[in-house]
Coordinates of C-alpha atoms and ligand atoms in Angstrom, one line a residue:
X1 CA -22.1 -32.0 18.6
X2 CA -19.7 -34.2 16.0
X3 CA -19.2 -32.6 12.3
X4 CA -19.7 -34.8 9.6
X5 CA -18.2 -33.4 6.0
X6 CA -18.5 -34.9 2.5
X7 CA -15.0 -36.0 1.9
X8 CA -14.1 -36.4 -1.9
X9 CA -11.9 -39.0 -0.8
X10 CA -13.8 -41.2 0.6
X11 CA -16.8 -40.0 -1.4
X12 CA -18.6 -40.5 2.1
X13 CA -20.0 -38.3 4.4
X14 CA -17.3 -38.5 7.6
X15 CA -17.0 -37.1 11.2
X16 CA -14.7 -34.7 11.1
X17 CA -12.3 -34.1 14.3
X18 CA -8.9 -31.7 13.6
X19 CA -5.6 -34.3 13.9
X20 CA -4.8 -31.8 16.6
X21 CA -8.0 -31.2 18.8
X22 CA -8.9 -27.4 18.9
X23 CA -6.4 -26.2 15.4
X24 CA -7.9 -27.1 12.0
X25 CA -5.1 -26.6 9.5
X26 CA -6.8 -26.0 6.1
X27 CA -5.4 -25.1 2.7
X28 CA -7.6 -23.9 -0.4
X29 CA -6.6 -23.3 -3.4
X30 CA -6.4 -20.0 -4.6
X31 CA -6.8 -17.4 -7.9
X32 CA -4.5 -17.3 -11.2
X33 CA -4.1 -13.8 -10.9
X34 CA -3.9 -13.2 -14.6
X35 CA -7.2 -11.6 -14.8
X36 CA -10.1 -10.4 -12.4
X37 CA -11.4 -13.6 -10.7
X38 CA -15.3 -14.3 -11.7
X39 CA -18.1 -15.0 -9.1
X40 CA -17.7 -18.7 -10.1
X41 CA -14.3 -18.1 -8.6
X42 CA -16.0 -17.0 -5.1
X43 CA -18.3 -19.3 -5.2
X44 CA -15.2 -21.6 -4.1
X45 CA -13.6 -18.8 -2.2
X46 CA -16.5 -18.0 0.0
X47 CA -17.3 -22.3 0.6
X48 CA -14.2 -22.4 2.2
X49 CA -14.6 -19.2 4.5
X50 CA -18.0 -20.4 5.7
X51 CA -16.2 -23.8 6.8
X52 CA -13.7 -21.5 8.0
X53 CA -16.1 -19.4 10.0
X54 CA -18.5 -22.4 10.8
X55 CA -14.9 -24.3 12.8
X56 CA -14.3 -21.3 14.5
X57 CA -17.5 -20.8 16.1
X58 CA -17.5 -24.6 17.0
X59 CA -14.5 -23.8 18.9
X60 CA -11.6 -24.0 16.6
X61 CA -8.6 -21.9 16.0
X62 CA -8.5 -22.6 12.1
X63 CA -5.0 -21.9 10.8
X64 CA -6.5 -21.0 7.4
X65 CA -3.6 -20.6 4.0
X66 CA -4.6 -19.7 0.2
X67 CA -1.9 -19.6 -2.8
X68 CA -1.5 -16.6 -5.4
X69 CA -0.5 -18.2 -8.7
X70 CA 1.4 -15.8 -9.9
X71 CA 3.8 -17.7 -12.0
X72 CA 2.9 -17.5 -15.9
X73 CA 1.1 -21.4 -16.5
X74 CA -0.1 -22.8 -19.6
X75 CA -4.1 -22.5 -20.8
X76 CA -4.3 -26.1 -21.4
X77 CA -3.8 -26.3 -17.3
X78 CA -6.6 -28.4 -17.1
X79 CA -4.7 -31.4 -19.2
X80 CA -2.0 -32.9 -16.7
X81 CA 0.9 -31.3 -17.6
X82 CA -0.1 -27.9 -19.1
X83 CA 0.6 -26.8 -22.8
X84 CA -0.7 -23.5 -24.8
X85 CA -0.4 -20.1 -24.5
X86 CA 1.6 -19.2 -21.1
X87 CA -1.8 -17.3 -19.2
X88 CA 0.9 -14.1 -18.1
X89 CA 1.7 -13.1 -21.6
X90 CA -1.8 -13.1 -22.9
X91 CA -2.6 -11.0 -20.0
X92 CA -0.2 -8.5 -21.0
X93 CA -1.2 -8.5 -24.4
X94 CA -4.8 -7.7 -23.2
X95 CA -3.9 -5.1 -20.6
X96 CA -1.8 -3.3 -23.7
X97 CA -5.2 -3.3 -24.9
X98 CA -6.9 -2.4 -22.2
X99 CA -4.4 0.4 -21.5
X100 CA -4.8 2.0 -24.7
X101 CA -9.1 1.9 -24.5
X102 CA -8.6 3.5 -20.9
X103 CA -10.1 0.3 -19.5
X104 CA -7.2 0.3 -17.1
X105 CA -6.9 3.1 -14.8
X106 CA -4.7 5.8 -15.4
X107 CA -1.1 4.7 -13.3
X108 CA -2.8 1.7 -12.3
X109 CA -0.2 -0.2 -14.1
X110 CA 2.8 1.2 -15.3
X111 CA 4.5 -1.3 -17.3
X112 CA 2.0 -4.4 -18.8
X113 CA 5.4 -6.2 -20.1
X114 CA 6.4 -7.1 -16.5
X115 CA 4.6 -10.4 -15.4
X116 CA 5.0 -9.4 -11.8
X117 CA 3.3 -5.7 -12.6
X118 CA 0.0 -7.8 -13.8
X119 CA 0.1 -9.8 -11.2
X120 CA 0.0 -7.5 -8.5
X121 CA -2.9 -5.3 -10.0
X122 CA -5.0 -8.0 -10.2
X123 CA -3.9 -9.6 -6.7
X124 CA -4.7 -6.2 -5.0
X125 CA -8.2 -6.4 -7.1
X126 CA -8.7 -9.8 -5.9
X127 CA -8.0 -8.9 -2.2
X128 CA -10.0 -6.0 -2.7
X129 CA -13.3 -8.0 -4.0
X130 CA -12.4 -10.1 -1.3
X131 CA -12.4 -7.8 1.6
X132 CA -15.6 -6.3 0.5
X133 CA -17.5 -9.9 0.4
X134 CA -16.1 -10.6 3.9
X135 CA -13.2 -13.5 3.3
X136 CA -11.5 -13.4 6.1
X137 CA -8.6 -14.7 4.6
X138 CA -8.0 -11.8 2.4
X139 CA -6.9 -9.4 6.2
X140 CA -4.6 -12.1 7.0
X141 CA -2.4 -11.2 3.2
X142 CA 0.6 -11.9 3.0
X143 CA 0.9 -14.0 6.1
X144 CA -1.6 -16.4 5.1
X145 CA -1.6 -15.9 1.3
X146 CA 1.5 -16.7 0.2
X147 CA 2.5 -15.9 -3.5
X148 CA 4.3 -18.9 -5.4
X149 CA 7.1 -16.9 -7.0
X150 CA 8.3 -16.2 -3.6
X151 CA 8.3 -20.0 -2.8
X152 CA 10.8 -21.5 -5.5
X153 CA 13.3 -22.1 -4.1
X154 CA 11.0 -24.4 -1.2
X155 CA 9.4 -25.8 -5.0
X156 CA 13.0 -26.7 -6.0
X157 CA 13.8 -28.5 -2.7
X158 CA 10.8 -30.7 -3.1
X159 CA 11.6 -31.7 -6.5
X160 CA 15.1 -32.5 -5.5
X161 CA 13.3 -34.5 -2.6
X162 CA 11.2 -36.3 -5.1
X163 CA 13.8 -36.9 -7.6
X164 CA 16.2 -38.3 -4.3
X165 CA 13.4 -40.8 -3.5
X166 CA 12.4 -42.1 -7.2
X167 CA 9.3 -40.1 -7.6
X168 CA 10.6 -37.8 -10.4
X169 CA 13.1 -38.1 -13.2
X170 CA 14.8 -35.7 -15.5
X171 CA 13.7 -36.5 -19.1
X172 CA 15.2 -36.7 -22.0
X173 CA 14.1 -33.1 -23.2
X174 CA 15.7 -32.0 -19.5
X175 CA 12.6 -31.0 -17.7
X176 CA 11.6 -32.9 -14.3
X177 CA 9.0 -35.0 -14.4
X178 CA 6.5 -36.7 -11.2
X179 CA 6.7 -40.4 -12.4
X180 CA 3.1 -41.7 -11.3
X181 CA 4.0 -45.3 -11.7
X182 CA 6.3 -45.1 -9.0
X183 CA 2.9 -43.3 -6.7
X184 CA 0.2 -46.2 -6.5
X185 CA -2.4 -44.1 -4.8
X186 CA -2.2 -42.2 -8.0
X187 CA -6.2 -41.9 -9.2
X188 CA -7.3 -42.6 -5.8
X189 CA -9.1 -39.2 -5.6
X190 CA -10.2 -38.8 -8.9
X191 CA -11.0 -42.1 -9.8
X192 CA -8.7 -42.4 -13.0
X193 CA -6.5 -45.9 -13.3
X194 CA -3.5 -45.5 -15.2
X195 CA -4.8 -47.6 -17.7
X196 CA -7.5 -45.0 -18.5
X197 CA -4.5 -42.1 -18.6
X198 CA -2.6 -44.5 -20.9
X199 CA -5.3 -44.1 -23.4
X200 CA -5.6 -40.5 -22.9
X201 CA -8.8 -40.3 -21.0
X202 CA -11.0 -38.3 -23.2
X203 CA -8.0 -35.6 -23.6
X204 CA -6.7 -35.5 -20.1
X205 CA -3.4 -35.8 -20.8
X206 CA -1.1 -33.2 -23.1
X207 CA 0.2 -35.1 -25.9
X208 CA 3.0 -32.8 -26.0
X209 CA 6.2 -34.0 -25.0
X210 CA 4.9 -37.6 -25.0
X211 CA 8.3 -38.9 -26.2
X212 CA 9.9 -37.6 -23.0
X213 CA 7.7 -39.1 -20.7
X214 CA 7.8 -42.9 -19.2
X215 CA 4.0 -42.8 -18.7
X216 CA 1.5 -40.2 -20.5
X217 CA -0.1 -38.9 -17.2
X218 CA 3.5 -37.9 -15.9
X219 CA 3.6 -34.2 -15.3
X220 CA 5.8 -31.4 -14.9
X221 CA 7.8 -30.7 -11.7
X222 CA 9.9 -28.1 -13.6
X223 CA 10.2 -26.7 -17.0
X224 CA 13.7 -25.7 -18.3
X225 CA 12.9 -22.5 -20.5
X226 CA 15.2 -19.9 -21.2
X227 CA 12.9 -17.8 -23.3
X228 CA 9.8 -18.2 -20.5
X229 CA 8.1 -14.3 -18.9
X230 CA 9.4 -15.7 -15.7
X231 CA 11.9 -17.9 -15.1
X232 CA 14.5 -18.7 -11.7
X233 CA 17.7 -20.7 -12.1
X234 CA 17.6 -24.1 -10.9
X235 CA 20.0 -27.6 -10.8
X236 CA 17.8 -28.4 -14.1
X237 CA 18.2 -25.2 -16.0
X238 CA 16.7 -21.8 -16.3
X239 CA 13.0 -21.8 -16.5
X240 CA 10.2 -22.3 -14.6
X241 CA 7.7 -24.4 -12.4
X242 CA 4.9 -26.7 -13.0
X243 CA 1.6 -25.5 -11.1
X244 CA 1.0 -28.3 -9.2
X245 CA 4.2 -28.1 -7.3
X246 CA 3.1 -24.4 -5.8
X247 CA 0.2 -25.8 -3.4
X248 CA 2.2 -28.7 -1.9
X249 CA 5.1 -26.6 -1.1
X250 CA 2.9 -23.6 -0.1
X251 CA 1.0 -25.6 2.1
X252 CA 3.5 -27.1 4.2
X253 CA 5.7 -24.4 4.6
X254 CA 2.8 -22.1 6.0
X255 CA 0.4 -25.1 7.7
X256 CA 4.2 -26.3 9.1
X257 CA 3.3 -29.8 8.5
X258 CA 2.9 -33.1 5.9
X259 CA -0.5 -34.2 6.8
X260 CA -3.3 -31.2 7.0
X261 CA -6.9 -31.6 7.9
X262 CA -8.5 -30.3 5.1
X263 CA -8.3 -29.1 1.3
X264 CA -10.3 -27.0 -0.7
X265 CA -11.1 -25.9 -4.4
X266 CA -13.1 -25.9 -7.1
X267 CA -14.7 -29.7 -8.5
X268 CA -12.5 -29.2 -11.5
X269 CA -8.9 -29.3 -9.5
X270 CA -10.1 -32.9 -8.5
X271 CA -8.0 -33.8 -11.3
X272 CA -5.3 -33.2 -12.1
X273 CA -4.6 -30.8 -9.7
X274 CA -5.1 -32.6 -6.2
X275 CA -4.3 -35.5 -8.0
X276 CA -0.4 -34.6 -8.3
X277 CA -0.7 -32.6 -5.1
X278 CA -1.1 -36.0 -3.3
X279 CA 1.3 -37.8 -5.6
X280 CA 4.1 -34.8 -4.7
X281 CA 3.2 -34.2 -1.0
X282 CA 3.2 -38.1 0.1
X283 CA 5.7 -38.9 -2.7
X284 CA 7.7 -36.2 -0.4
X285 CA 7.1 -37.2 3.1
X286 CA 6.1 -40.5 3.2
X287 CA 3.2 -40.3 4.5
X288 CA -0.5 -42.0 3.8
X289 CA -2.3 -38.9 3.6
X290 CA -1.9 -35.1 2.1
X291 CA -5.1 -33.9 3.2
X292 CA -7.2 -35.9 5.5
X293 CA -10.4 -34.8 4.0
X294 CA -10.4 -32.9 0.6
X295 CA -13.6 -30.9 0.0
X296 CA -15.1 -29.4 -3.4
X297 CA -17.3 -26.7 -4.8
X298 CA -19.5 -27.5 -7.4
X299 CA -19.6 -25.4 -10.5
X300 CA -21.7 -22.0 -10.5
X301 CA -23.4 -22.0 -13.5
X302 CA -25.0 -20.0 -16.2
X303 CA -27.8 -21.1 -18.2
X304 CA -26.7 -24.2 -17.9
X305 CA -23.1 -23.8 -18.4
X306 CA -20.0 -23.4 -16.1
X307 CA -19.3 -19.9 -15.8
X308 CA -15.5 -19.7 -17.0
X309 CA -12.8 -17.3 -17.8
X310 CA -12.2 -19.1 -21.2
X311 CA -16.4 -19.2 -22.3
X312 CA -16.7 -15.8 -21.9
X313 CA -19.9 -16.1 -19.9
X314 CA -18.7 -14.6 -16.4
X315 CA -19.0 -11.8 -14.2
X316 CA -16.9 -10.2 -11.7
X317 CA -17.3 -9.0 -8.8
X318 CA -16.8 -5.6 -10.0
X319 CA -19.5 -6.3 -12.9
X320 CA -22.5 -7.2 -10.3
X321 CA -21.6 -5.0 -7.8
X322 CA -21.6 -2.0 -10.2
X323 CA -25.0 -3.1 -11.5
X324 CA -24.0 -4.7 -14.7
X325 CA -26.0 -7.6 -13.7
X326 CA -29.5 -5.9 -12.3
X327 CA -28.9 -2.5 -13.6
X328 CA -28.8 -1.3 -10.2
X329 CA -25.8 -1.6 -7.7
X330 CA -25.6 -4.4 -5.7
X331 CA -24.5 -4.3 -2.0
X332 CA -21.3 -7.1 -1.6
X333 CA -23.3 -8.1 1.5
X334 CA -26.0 -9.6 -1.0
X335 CA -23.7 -10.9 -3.3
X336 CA -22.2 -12.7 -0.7
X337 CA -25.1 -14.0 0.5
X338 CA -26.3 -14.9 -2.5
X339 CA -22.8 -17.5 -3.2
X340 CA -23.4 -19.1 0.1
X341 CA -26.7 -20.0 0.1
X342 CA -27.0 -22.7 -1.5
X343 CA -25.4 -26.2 -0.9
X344 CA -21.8 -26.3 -2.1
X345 CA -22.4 -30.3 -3.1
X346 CA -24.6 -28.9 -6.2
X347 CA -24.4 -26.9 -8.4
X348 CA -25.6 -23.2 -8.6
X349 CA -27.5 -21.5 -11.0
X350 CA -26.9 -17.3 -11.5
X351 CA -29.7 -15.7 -11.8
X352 CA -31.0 -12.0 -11.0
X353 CA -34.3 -13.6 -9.6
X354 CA -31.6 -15.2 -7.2
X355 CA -30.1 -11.5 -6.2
X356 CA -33.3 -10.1 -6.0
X357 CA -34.4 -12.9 -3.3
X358 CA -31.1 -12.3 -1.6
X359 CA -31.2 -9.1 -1.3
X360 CA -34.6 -9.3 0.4
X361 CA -33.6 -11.7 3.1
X362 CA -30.1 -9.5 3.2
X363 CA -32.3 -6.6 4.4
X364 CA -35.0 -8.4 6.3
X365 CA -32.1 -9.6 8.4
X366 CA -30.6 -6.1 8.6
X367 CA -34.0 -4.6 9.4
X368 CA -34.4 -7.1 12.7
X369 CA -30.8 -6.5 13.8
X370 CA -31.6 -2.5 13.7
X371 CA -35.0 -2.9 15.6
X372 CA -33.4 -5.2 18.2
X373 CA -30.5 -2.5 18.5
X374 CA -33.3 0.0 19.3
X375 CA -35.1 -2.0 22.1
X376 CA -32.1 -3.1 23.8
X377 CA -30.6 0.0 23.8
X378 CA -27.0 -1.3 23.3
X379 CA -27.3 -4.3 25.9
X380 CA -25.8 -7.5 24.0
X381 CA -25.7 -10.4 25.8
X382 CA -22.9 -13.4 25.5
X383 CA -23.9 -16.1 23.9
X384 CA -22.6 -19.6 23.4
X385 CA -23.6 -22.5 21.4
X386 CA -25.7 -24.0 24.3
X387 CA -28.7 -21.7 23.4
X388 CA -30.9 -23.4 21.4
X389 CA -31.2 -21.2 18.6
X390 CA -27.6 -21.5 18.2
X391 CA -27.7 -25.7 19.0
X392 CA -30.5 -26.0 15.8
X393 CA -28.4 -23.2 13.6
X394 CA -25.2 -25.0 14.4
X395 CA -26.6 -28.5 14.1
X396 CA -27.7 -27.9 10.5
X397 CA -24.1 -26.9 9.6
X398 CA -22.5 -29.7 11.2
X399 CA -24.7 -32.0 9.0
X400 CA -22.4 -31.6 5.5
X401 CA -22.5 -27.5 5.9
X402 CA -27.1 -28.0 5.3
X403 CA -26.6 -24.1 4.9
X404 CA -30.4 -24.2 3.8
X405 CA -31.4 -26.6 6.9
X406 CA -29.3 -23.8 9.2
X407 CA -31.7 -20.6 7.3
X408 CA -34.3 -22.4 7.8
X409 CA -33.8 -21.8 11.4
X410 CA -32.9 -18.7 11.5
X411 CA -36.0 -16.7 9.6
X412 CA -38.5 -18.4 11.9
X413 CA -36.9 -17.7 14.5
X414 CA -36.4 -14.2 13.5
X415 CA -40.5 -13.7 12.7
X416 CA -41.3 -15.2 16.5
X417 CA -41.4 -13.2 19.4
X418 CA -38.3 -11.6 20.8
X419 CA -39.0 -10.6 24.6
X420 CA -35.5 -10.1 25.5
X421 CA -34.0 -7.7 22.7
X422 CA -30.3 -8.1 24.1
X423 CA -30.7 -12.3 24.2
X424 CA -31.4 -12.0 20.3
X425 CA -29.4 -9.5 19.3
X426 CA -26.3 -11.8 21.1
X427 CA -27.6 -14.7 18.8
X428 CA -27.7 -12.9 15.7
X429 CA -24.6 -11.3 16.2
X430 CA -23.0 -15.6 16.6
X431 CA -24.5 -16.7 13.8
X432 CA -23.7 -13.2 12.0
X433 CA -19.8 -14.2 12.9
X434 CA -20.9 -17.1 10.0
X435 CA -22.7 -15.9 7.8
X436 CA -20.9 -12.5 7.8
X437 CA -24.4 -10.2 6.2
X438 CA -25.7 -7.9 9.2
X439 CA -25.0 -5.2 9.5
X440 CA -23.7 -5.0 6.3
X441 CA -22.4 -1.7 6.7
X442 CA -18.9 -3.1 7.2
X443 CA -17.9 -4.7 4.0
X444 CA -17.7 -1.2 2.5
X445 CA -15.9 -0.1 5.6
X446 CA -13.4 -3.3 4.7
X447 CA -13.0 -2.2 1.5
X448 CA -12.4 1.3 2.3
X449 CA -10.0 0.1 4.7
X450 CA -8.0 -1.5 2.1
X451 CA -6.8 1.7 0.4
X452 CA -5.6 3.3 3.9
X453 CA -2.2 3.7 5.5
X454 CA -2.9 1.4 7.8
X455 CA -0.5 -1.4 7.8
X456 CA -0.7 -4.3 10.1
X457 CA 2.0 -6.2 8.8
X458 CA 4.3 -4.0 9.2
X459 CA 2.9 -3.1 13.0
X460 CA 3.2 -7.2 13.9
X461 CA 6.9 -6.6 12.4
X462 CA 6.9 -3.7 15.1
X463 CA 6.1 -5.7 18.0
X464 CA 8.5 -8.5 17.4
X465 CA 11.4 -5.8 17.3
X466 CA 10.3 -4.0 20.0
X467 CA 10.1 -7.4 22.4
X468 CA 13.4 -8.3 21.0
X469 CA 15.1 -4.9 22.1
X470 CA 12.9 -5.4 25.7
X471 CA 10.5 -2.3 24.9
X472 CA 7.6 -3.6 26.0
X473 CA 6.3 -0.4 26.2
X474 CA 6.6 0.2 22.7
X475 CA 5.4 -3.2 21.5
X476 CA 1.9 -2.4 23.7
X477 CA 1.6 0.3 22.3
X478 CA 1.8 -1.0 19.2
X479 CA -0.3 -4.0 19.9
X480 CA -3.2 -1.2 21.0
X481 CA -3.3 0.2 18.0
X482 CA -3.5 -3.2 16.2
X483 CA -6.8 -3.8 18.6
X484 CA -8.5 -0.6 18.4
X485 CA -8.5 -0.9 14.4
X486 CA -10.4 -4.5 15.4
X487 CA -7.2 -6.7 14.8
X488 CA -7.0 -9.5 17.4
X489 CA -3.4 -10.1 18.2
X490 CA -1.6 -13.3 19.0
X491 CA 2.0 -15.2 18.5
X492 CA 2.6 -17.5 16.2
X493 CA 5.8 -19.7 15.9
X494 CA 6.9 -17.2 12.9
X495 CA 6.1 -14.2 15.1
X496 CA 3.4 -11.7 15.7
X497 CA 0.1 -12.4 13.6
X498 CA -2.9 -9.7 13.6
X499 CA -5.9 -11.0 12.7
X500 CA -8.9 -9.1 11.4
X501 CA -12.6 -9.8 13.7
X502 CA -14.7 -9.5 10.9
X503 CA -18.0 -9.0 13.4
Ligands
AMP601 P1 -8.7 -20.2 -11.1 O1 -8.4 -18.8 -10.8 O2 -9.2 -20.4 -12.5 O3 -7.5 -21.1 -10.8 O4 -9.9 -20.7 -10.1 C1 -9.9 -20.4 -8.7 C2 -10.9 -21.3 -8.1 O5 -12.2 -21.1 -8.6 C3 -10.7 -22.8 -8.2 O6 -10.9 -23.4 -6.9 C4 -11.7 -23.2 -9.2 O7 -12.0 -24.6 -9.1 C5 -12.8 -22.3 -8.9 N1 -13.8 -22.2 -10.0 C6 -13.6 -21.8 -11.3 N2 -14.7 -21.7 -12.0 C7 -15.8 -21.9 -11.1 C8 -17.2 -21.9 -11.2 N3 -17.8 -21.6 -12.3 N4 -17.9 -22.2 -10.0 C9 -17.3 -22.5 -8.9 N5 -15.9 -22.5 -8.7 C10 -15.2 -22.2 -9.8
ZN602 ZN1 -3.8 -25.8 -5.6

C-alpha cells in the first residue's frame, strides 16, 4: 500500500517512502513554554502523533523529536528576525500576578524572576496535557524532547559553521546574521522572492536593525545582549540565540542526520520559521534538502478567527477539560478526538456542537469495545493489516491522512455483525493503536502516572551502567520493571531508550 502526503514543498500530493526503508525520522516543532499551550496548539501537536502512529502501524519504527523553546524570544516572532517584548519576562510579570490572585498554585513556582523556573512549570503542564490526550511523544521526555537552552553550545557551532562557509556575517551592531542572498532556495517553501522581502512584504520583516543588515529578510543567528533574562557567552558576545537556529540544531543532533524525512508545525511557521530552518540546515551541510517533505496544520479556528495566545480567544487544555467550555467536564479522550477528526489540510472550527458529537462517537466506540470484551471473554486475536477492515481503515489514511474517509469505515463496520467477538476486538484494538480513544480509561491513568515516582529515565541510565559493569542480572531486572509498567525497551546508539505502548 504506497502513502501519498501533501508536501508543502512541493505543494503536491507525493508517495512518501522513509530515505531509510523501515525508520521515519521526523521532527515537529514544538511549544514556547511561556504560557499554557492552547488547543490550537494541539491541534498541530496531535497531527503529527496521528502521522506518527499511522507510520508505525504501516510498519515503521518512527524516530519521532519535538523542541522546548525555552529561551526568552521576541513577540514580533512572526516578523523574520523577532523584535518586541522578550515572551519570558512578560511571563514573569503575569505569573507575579498570577501568584499574588492564587491563580498559581501554592509552591508551584517558587521564584517567577527566574526564566528557567517559568519554563519548567509550564513544560511539566504541557507534558502533562499531553500525556492525558495520548501524544506519545510526551513518555519519550527528555530523550526525545530536547529543551533549546541545553543545546547552545550545538547552536553556536552551527553559526560558526555558517559564518565559516559565507552564509552568515557579523554586523555592524555585532550580532550574527543568516545572509539569504548567499541561500538561493531562500522562498522556495513559502513562496516569497527576495524582491517581495525587499519591500517588506506586508510587514514581514522587522524594520529594526535595518541599518545592520545587507538584505531586510536577513535574520538573527545570535543576539549579543548583556542585559537579556537569559543569556550564554559566545565568540560574539554575551547574549542570546535567534529562534530559528534551535530546530535545526535540535534536530540533527537527536535525528543524527542532515537530511530528515519529514517536518511538522503549525501553517504559520511556513514562514519565516521553516524558511530559515532550510536556509541554516542546508546552508550548514550542503545538502539539497532539510526535510524531504514538510507538512502543515491548518489553523483551529474560533468564530472565524485563529485561536491565538496574543487574541485572547483560546482555551487550554485545562479550560475544556475542566468544563469551561460545555460546563461539564470533558474526558481528554474526547478532546482528543475531537482535534483529530477533521482533515489537517483545512481548517477547524471549535465548537461545543463539535464536542458534543465527539463525545458521542467517543463512547459509542467505548460501548462496542466493552460488549466485545464481554463475548469474547478476554480472547484477542492478532491482527495485521491484511484483514480487510484494517486494508479499507489503513487505505484512507495513506490517501493524505483522509482521517474522515478512514471513520467512515470504521462506524459501519462497527454497526454490522460481529460473529467472532475476539477477530473484532483485535481490529479495534490496531486501529485504536491510531486513533488512541478506547478504552479511554488510560489517559487519566497517563496522567496520573505523570506525578509518580516512577522514573524511566533514570531506569534506562540503570541498565546501561549495569551492562557496562557486566551485571546483567541487575540490568534485567531493571529492564522488567521498565516492561511491566508498559515501557517497551530497546538500544539506541545514545543508549537504552524506554518507550511508552500507549495501547
Ligand atoms: P507556539 O507555542 O505558539 O510556538 O505554537 C506551537 C505550535 O502550535 C506551532 O506549530 C503553531 O504553528 C501551532 N499553532 C498555533 N496556533 C494554532 C492554531 N490556532 N491552530 C493550529 N495550530 C496552531
Ligand atoms: Zn521549529
Amino acid at each position: 500500500m504506497s502513502i501519498r502526503f501533501y508536501n508543502s514543498l512541493s505543494n503536491k500530493v507525493e508517495e512518501f517512502q522513509p530515505l531509510e526503508p523501515g525508520i521515519v525520522r521526523m521532527y515537529s516543532c514544538g511549544p514556547t513554554v511561556y504560557d499554557f499551550a492552547h488547543i490550537g496548539n494541539f491541534r498541530s501537536f496531535l497531527f503529527a502523533d496521528l502521522i506518527r502512529r499511522f507510520l508505525e502501524v504501516m510498519g515503521n519504527d518512527v524516530i519521532h523529536v519535538m523542541n522546548i523553546t525555552d529561551v526568552g524570544h521576541m513577540t514580533d516572532d512572526h516578523l523574520a528576525d523577532g523584535g518586541g517584548e522578550d515572551k519570558m519576562e512578560a511571563a514573569a510579570k503575569r505569573l507575579k500576578e498570577d501568584k499574588k490572585s492564587g491563580k498559581v498554585p501554592e509552591g508551584a513556582i517558587e521564584n517567577p524572576d527566574d526564566p528557567y523556573q517559568v519554563a519548567q512549570y509550564f513544560t511539566d503542564a504541557f507534558l502533562e496535557d499531553s500525556r492525558k490526550l495520548g501524544l506519545k511523544i510526551a513518555f519519550e521526555y527528555p530523550e526525545r524532547i530536547p529543551h533549546a537552552t541545553q543545546n547552545i553550545a550545538e547552536m553556536q557551532n552551527m553559526i560558526a559553521k555558517l559564518i565559516e562557509r559565507g552564509h552568515a556575517y557579523v554586523g555592524p551592531d555585532h550580532a550574527v546574521y543568516y545572509s539569504v542572498e548567499s541561500f538561493p532556495e531562500y522562498g522556495r517553501l513559502s513562496g516569497n522572492t527576495l524582491d517581495q522581502l525587499r519591500e517588506g512584504s506586508g510587514g514581514r520583516v522587522n524594520e529594526e536593525n535595518q541599518s545592520s543588515k545587507r538584505h531586510p529578510a536577513d535574520f538573527l543567528l545570535w543576539k549579543p545582549d548583556q542585559s537579556h533574562i537569559m543569556k550564554w557567552d559566545s565568540p560574539w558576545g554575551m547574549g542570546y540565540p535567534g529562534w530559528h537556529i534551535e530546530c535545526s540544531v535540535m534536530a540533527r543532533k537527536i535525528l543524527g542526520r542532515d537530511v530528515i524525512d519529514i517536518h511538522t508545525g503549525g501553517e504559520d511557521l511556513i514562514f519565516p520559521h521553516h524558511e530559515c530552518e532550510i536556509a541554516q540546515s542546508c546552508g550548514a551541510s550542503g545538502e539539497a534538502h532539510f526535510a524531504r517533505f514538510w507538512m502543515h496544520a491548518r489553523f483551529l479556528m474560533v468564530e472565524g478567527e485563529k485561536m491565538s495566545k496574543s487574541k485572547g480567544n483560546f482555551y487550554t487544555v485545562r479550560d475544556v477539560l475542566g468544563g469551561k467550555v460545555t460546563g461539564r467536564a470533558v474526558h481528554p479522550a474526547v478532546l482528543r478526538y475531537e482535534l483529530i477528526r477533521s482533515h489537517y489540510g483545512s481548517n477547524m472550527n471549535f465548537t461545543v456542537k463539535g464536542l458534543k458529537d465527539s463525545a458521542g462517537a467517543v463512547r459509542k466506540l467505548n460501548e462496542f469495545r466493552k460488549s466485545l470484551e464481554e463475548r469474547s471473554g478476554g480472547a484477542v486475536e492478532t491482527i495485521d493489516n491484511s484483514h480487510p477492515v484494517l486494508t479499507e481503515f489503513l487505505g484512507a489514511l495513506s490517501d493524505n491522512l483522509n482521517i474522515a474517509g478512514a471513520l467512515g469505515v470504521l462506524f459501519p463496520w462497527m454497526s454490522g455483525n460481529h460473529p467472532n467477538a475476539a477477530e473484532s476486538l483485535g481490529v479495534l484494538n490496531r486501529i485504536n493503536r491510531i486513533l488512541d480513544v478506547a478504552p479511554m480509561e488510560h489517559h487519566q491513568e497517563a496522567a496520573d502516572e505523570s506525578t509518580d515516582e516512577f522514573d524511566p529515565v533514570a531506569l534506562c541510565k540503570g541498565i546501561d551502567e549495569a551492562r557496562s559493569q557486566k551485571d546483567w542480572a541487575r540490568a534485567d531486572d531493571l529492564r522488567n520493571q521498565l516492561q511491566s509498567a508498559g515501557y517497551e525497551v530497546r538500544n539506541s546508539p545514545e543508549g537504552t531508550v524506554a518507550t511508552k505502548q500507549l495501547v
